[in-house]
Amino acid sequence: MKLITSRDNPAIKHLHALATSARDRRRAGEALLDGAHLLEVALARGFAPLQVVVSDSGKAQPEIASLLQRCAPDALIEVPERVFAHISPVDSPSGVLARIAVPAMPEGPLPVDTCVVLDGVQDPGNLGTILRTAAAVGVGDVLLTPGCAQAWSPRVLRAAMGAHFGLRLWEGCDVAAALAGFPGAILAADLRDAVELYDLDLRAPVAWLFGSEGQGLSGAVAALATRRVRIPMPGGMESLNVGVAAGVCLFEQLRQRRSGR
């Protein structure tokens, strides 16, 4: 295992840039996985890390040591704790990081079964939560408009808990073009002129539209909807967090599909 002790090493500088800069991640087409769980999911899904960095304390953890044995030896780097803390994207370093190539944008076919469209969802925690929920219910495609947070940022990756590796992510997507031939309903989560979620038959394919935390759906994306949907809130709250709203809608559809309505 290669040992690097200086923060001025080019490899360390590159890892630090991936941890801190969305621009550098886009330019390199790379992302940084933080922690043993994300590395384990990536390996299980067939993703070969470009580089795996482990700290002194991380190497001593049995879970991490086992994962290192599954990685190419020439991709492994050991660093002191102070250097690992410099490149770690979290305040409490996990002991292992992996640099991966971000998968290329999907190349058709466009979604024909249930999919999720995110329009301007900027909070990384919300975005990661929705990706995790989509993967949990078996949705395969998530379409993101240009105003969304970067899907492969460290914070989104942590919140999604490995969901990225089971989804097709369409970042910077032209949603109107992608949904032009969609065979099912296009439902916008909204409160205006909307039908209650539980009154709908959701067994057929649905393209779910969820908007930003503050502004909701943009006019262009909202215009694609064939129907507006609201979640009943008898407790008197005006709205729900977008991550929670997406979870309610997706799991209600799953319930209907499993129970026959």
C-alpha positions as semicolon CSV with decimal commas, in nm:
position;residue;x (nm);y (nm);z (nm)
1;M;0,000;0,000;0,000
2;K;0,141;0,337;-0,103
3;L;0,210;0,579;0,184
4;I;0,158;0,955;0,137
5;T;0,239;1,189;0,426
6;S;0,225;1,537;0,270
7;R;-0,082;1,751;0,208
8;D;0,107;1,902;-0,086
9;N;0,110;1,575;-0,277
10;P;-0,085;1,614;-0,606
11;A;-0,306;1,316;-0,526
12;I;-0,401;1,466;-0,189
13;K;-0,470;1,805;-0,347
14;H;-0,700;1,638;-0,601
15;L;-0,888;1,448;-0,331
16;H;-0,931;1,768;-0,129
17;A;-1,072;1,941;-0,437
18;L;-1,324;1,661;-0,492
19;A;-1,434;1,689;-0,129
20;T;-1,488;2,064;-0,138
21;S;-1,561;2,185;-0,492
22;A;-1,859;2,104;-0,714
23;R;-1,677;2,263;-1,006
24;D;-1,376;2,035;-0,962
25;R;-1,602;1,731;-0,936
26;R;-1,775;1,822;-1,262
27;R;-1,448;1,899;-1,438
28;A;-1,292;1,567;-1,332
29;G;-1,610;1,363;-1,371
30;E;-1,533;1,207;-1,034
31;A;-1,688;1,176;-0,690
32;L;-1,571;1,090;-0,341
33;L;-1,730;0,811;-0,137
34;D;-1,701;0,862;0,238
35;G;-1,709;0,563;0,468
36;A;-1,714;0,185;0,460
37;H;-2,084;0,151;0,375
38;L;-2,067;0,349;0,050
39;L;-1,749;0,171;-0,055
40;E;-1,908;-0,167;0,017
41;V;-2,221;-0,086;-0,187
42;A;-2,010;0,043;-0,477
43;L;-1,800;-0,275;-0,480
44;A;-2,109;-0,493;-0,460
45;R;-2,256;-0,312;-0,762
46;G;-1,940;-0,362;-0,966
47;F;-1,789;-0,016;-0,932
48;A;-1,410;-0,035;-0,922
49;P;-1,270;0,265;-0,729
50;L;-1,000;0,467;-0,897
51;Q;-0,837;0,519;-0,560
52;V;-0,902;0,413;-0,201
53;V;-0,753;0,616;0,083
54;V;-0,730;0,482;0,435
55;S;-0,609;0,640;0,757
56;D;-0,394;0,474;1,021
57;S;-0,696;0,412;1,244
58;G;-0,916;0,310;0,952
59;K;-0,675;0,038;0,843
60;A;-0,708;-0,117;1,189
61;Q;-1,087;-0,153;1,162
62;P;-1,184;-0,509;1,055
63;E;-1,468;-0,390;0,827
64;I;-1,239;-0,152;0,640
65;A;-0,952;-0,402;0,627
66;S;-1,189;-0,653;0,464
67;L;-1,296;-0,398;0,202
68;L;-0,937;-0,311;0,117
69;Q;-0,875;-0,674;0,026
70;R;-1,147;-0,644;-0,242
71;C;-0,980;-0,342;-0,406
72;A;-0,697;-0,336;-0,658
73;P;-0,367;-0,312;-0,464
74;D;-0,231;-0,034;-0,686
75;A;-0,536;0,181;-0,601
76;L;-0,469;0,179;-0,225
77;I;-0,317;0,475;-0,040
78;E;-0,244;0,508;0,330
79;V;-0,221;0,852;0,492
80;P;-0,169;0,985;0,845
81;E;-0,471;1,101;1,044
82;R;-0,397;1,471;0,986
83;V;-0,384;1,423;0,608
84;F;-0,700;1,213;0,609
85;A;-0,882;1,484;0,807
86;H;-0,772;1,736;0,543
87;I;-0,936;1,544;0,259
88;S;-1,238;1,411;0,449
89;P;-1,570;1,581;0,360
90;V;-1,704;1,529;0,715
91;D;-1,608;1,664;1,058
92;S;-1,566;1,315;1,203
93;P;-1,355;1,123;0,950
94;S;-1,464;0,765;0,880
95;G;-1,122;0,619;0,811
96;V;-1,172;0,531;0,445
97;L;-1,252;0,726;0,127
98;A;-1,284;0,613;-0,231
99;R;-1,249;0,813;-0,551
100;I;-1,476;0,691;-0,831
101;A;-1,563;0,794;-1,184
102;V;-1,915;0,936;-1,202
103;P;-2,123;0,718;-1,436
104;A;-2,203;0,868;-1,773
105;M;-2,549;1,006;-1,836
106;P;-2,795;0,729;-1,927
107;E;-2,842;0,664;-2,296
108;G;-3,205;0,574;-2,343
109;P;-3,450;0,430;-2,338
110;L;-3,635;0,713;-2,173
111;P;-3,849;0,618;-1,872
112;V;-4,165;0,420;-1,944
113;D;-4,234;0,303;-1,588
114;T;-4,267;0,512;-1,273
115;C;-3,996;0,775;-1,241
116;V;-3,921;1,076;-1,024
117;V;-3,860;1,427;-1,155
118;L;-3,685;1,673;-0,923
119;D;-3,709;2,038;-1,018
120;G;-3,469;2,270;-0,838
121;V;-3,429;2,055;-0,524
122;Q;-3,122;2,223;-0,380
123;D;-3,083;2,079;-0,030
124;P;-2,838;1,784;-0,044
125;G;-3,011;1,608;0,245
126;N;-3,349;1,624;0,075
127;L;-3,205;1,514;-0,258
128;G;-3,026;1,219;-0,102
129;T;-3,336;1,119;0,094
130;I;-3,547;1,116;-0,222
131;L;-3,290;0,908;-0,408
132;R;-3,281;0,660;-0,119
133;T;-3,662;0,642;-0,115
134;A;-3,684;0,597;-0,492
135;A;-3,438;0,308;-0,478
136;A;-3,624;0,155;-0,182
137;V;-3,957;0,135;-0,368
138;G;-3,798;0,008;-0,689
139;V;-3,806;0,322;-0,902
140;G;-3,525;0,304;-1,157
141;D;-3,503;0,656;-1,300
142;V;-3,464;0,997;-1,135
143;L;-3,459;1,304;-1,358
144;L;-3,297;1,621;-1,221
145;T;-3,336;1,967;-1,370
146;P;-3,027;2,193;-1,391
147;G;-3,130;2,377;-1,073
148;C;-3,089;2,073;-0,847
149;A;-2,798;2,011;-0,613
150;Q;-2,517;1,805;-0,760
151;A;-2,628;1,444;-0,726
152;W;-2,277;1,303;-0,675
153;S;-2,167;1,548;-0,406
154;P;-2,041;1,396;-0,078
155;R;-2,344;1,518;0,121
156;V;-2,596;1,375;-0,126
157;L;-2,405;1,048;-0,142
158;R;-2,409;1,015;0,237
159;A;-2,782;1,092;0,260
160;A;-2,867;0,842;-0,016
161;M;-2,677;0,558;0,156
162;G;-2,576;0,384;-0,167
163;A;-2,897;0,442;-0,363
164;H;-2,696;0,603;-0,646
165;F;-2,564;0,264;-0,751
166;G;-2,911;0,124;-0,816
167;L;-3,057;0,422;-1,006
168;R;-3,027;0,585;-1,344
169;L;-2,966;0,954;-1,270
170;W;-3,044;1,204;-1,545
171;E;-2,868;1,521;-1,425
172;G;-2,931;1,849;-1,606
173;C;-3,222;1,681;-1,779
174;D;-3,454;1,839;-2,037
175;V;-3,762;1,711;-1,859
176;A;-4,009;1,812;-2,129
177;A;-3,819;1,611;-2,391
178;A;-3,770;1,315;-2,157
179;L;-4,142;1,291;-2,074
180;A;-4,271;1,366;-2,424
181;G;-4,371;1,004;-2,486
182;F;-4,434;0,899;-2,127
183;P;-4,719;0,644;-2,127
184;G;-4,860;0,715;-1,780
185;A;-4,987;1,000;-1,567
186;I;-4,761;1,294;-1,485
187;L;-4,848;1,402;-1,131
188;A;-4,734;1,726;-0,969
189;A;-4,713;1,743;-0,592
190;D;-4,897;2,070;-0,526
191;L;-5,166;2,221;-0,309
192;R;-5,357;2,422;-0,569
193;D;-5,657;2,271;-0,748
194;A;-5,533;1,927;-0,647
195;V;-5,693;1,590;-0,588
196;E;-5,608;1,400;-0,272
197;L;-5,334;1,141;-0,311
198;Y;-5,542;0,860;-0,157
199;D;-5,826;0,912;-0,404
200;L;-5,606;0,824;-0,703
201;D;-5,546;0,487;-0,868
202;L;-5,165;0,473;-0,880
203;R;-5,111;0,122;-1,012
204;A;-5,009;0,236;-1,361
205;P;-4,678;0,415;-1,436
206;V;-4,648;0,764;-1,290
207;A;-4,396;1,041;-1,346
208;W;-4,384;1,220;-1,009
209;L;-4,293;1,589;-1,016
210;F;-4,142;1,740;-0,698
211;G;-4,029;2,101;-0,676
212;S;-3,779;2,302;-0,479
213;E;-3,804;2,356;-0,105
214;G;-3,898;2,723;-0,127
215;Q;-4,048;2,786;-0,470
216;G;-4,208;2,456;-0,562
217;L;-4,222;2,354;-0,926
218;S;-4,114;2,595;-1,197
219;G;-4,383;2,700;-1,441
220;A;-4,232;2,501;-1,726
221;V;-4,218;2,176;-1,531
222;A;-4,555;2,226;-1,363
223;A;-4,712;2,268;-1,709
224;L;-4,616;1,909;-1,792
225;A;-4,846;1,768;-1,524
226;T;-5,165;1,591;-1,623
227;R;-5,295;1,629;-1,266
228;R;-5,202;1,800;-0,940
229;V;-5,187;1,593;-0,623
230;R;-5,198;1,695;-0,260
231;I;-5,128;1,498;0,053
232;P;-5,406;1,541;0,312
233;M;-5,284;1,706;0,632
234;P;-5,570;1,712;0,886
235;G;-5,333;1,840;1,152
236;G;-5,335;2,184;0,997
237;M;-4,980;2,209;0,859
238;E;-4,952;2,399;0,534
239;S;-4,684;2,184;0,371
240;L;-4,436;1,899;0,408
241;N;-4,064;1,874;0,354
242;V;-4,009;1,767;-0,008
243;G;-3,824;1,454;0,102
244;V;-4,116;1,351;0,323
245;A;-4,373;1,434;0,054
246;A;-4,189;1,221;-0,201
247;G;-4,175;0,933;0,045
248;V;-4,550;0,948;0,114
249;C;-4,635;0,949;-0,257
250;L;-4,395;0,676;-0,361
251;F;-4,488;0,439;-0,082
252;E;-4,861;0,494;-0,143
253;Q;-4,805;0,390;-0,503
254;L;-4,609;0,085;-0,386
255;R;-4,890;-0,005;-0,144
256;Q;-5,150;0,014;-0,420
257;R;-4,944;-0,192;-0,659
258;R;-4,888;-0,464;-0,400
259;S;-5,245;-0,475;-0,273
260;G;-5,423;-0,431;-0,605
261;R;-5,550;-0,085;-0,496
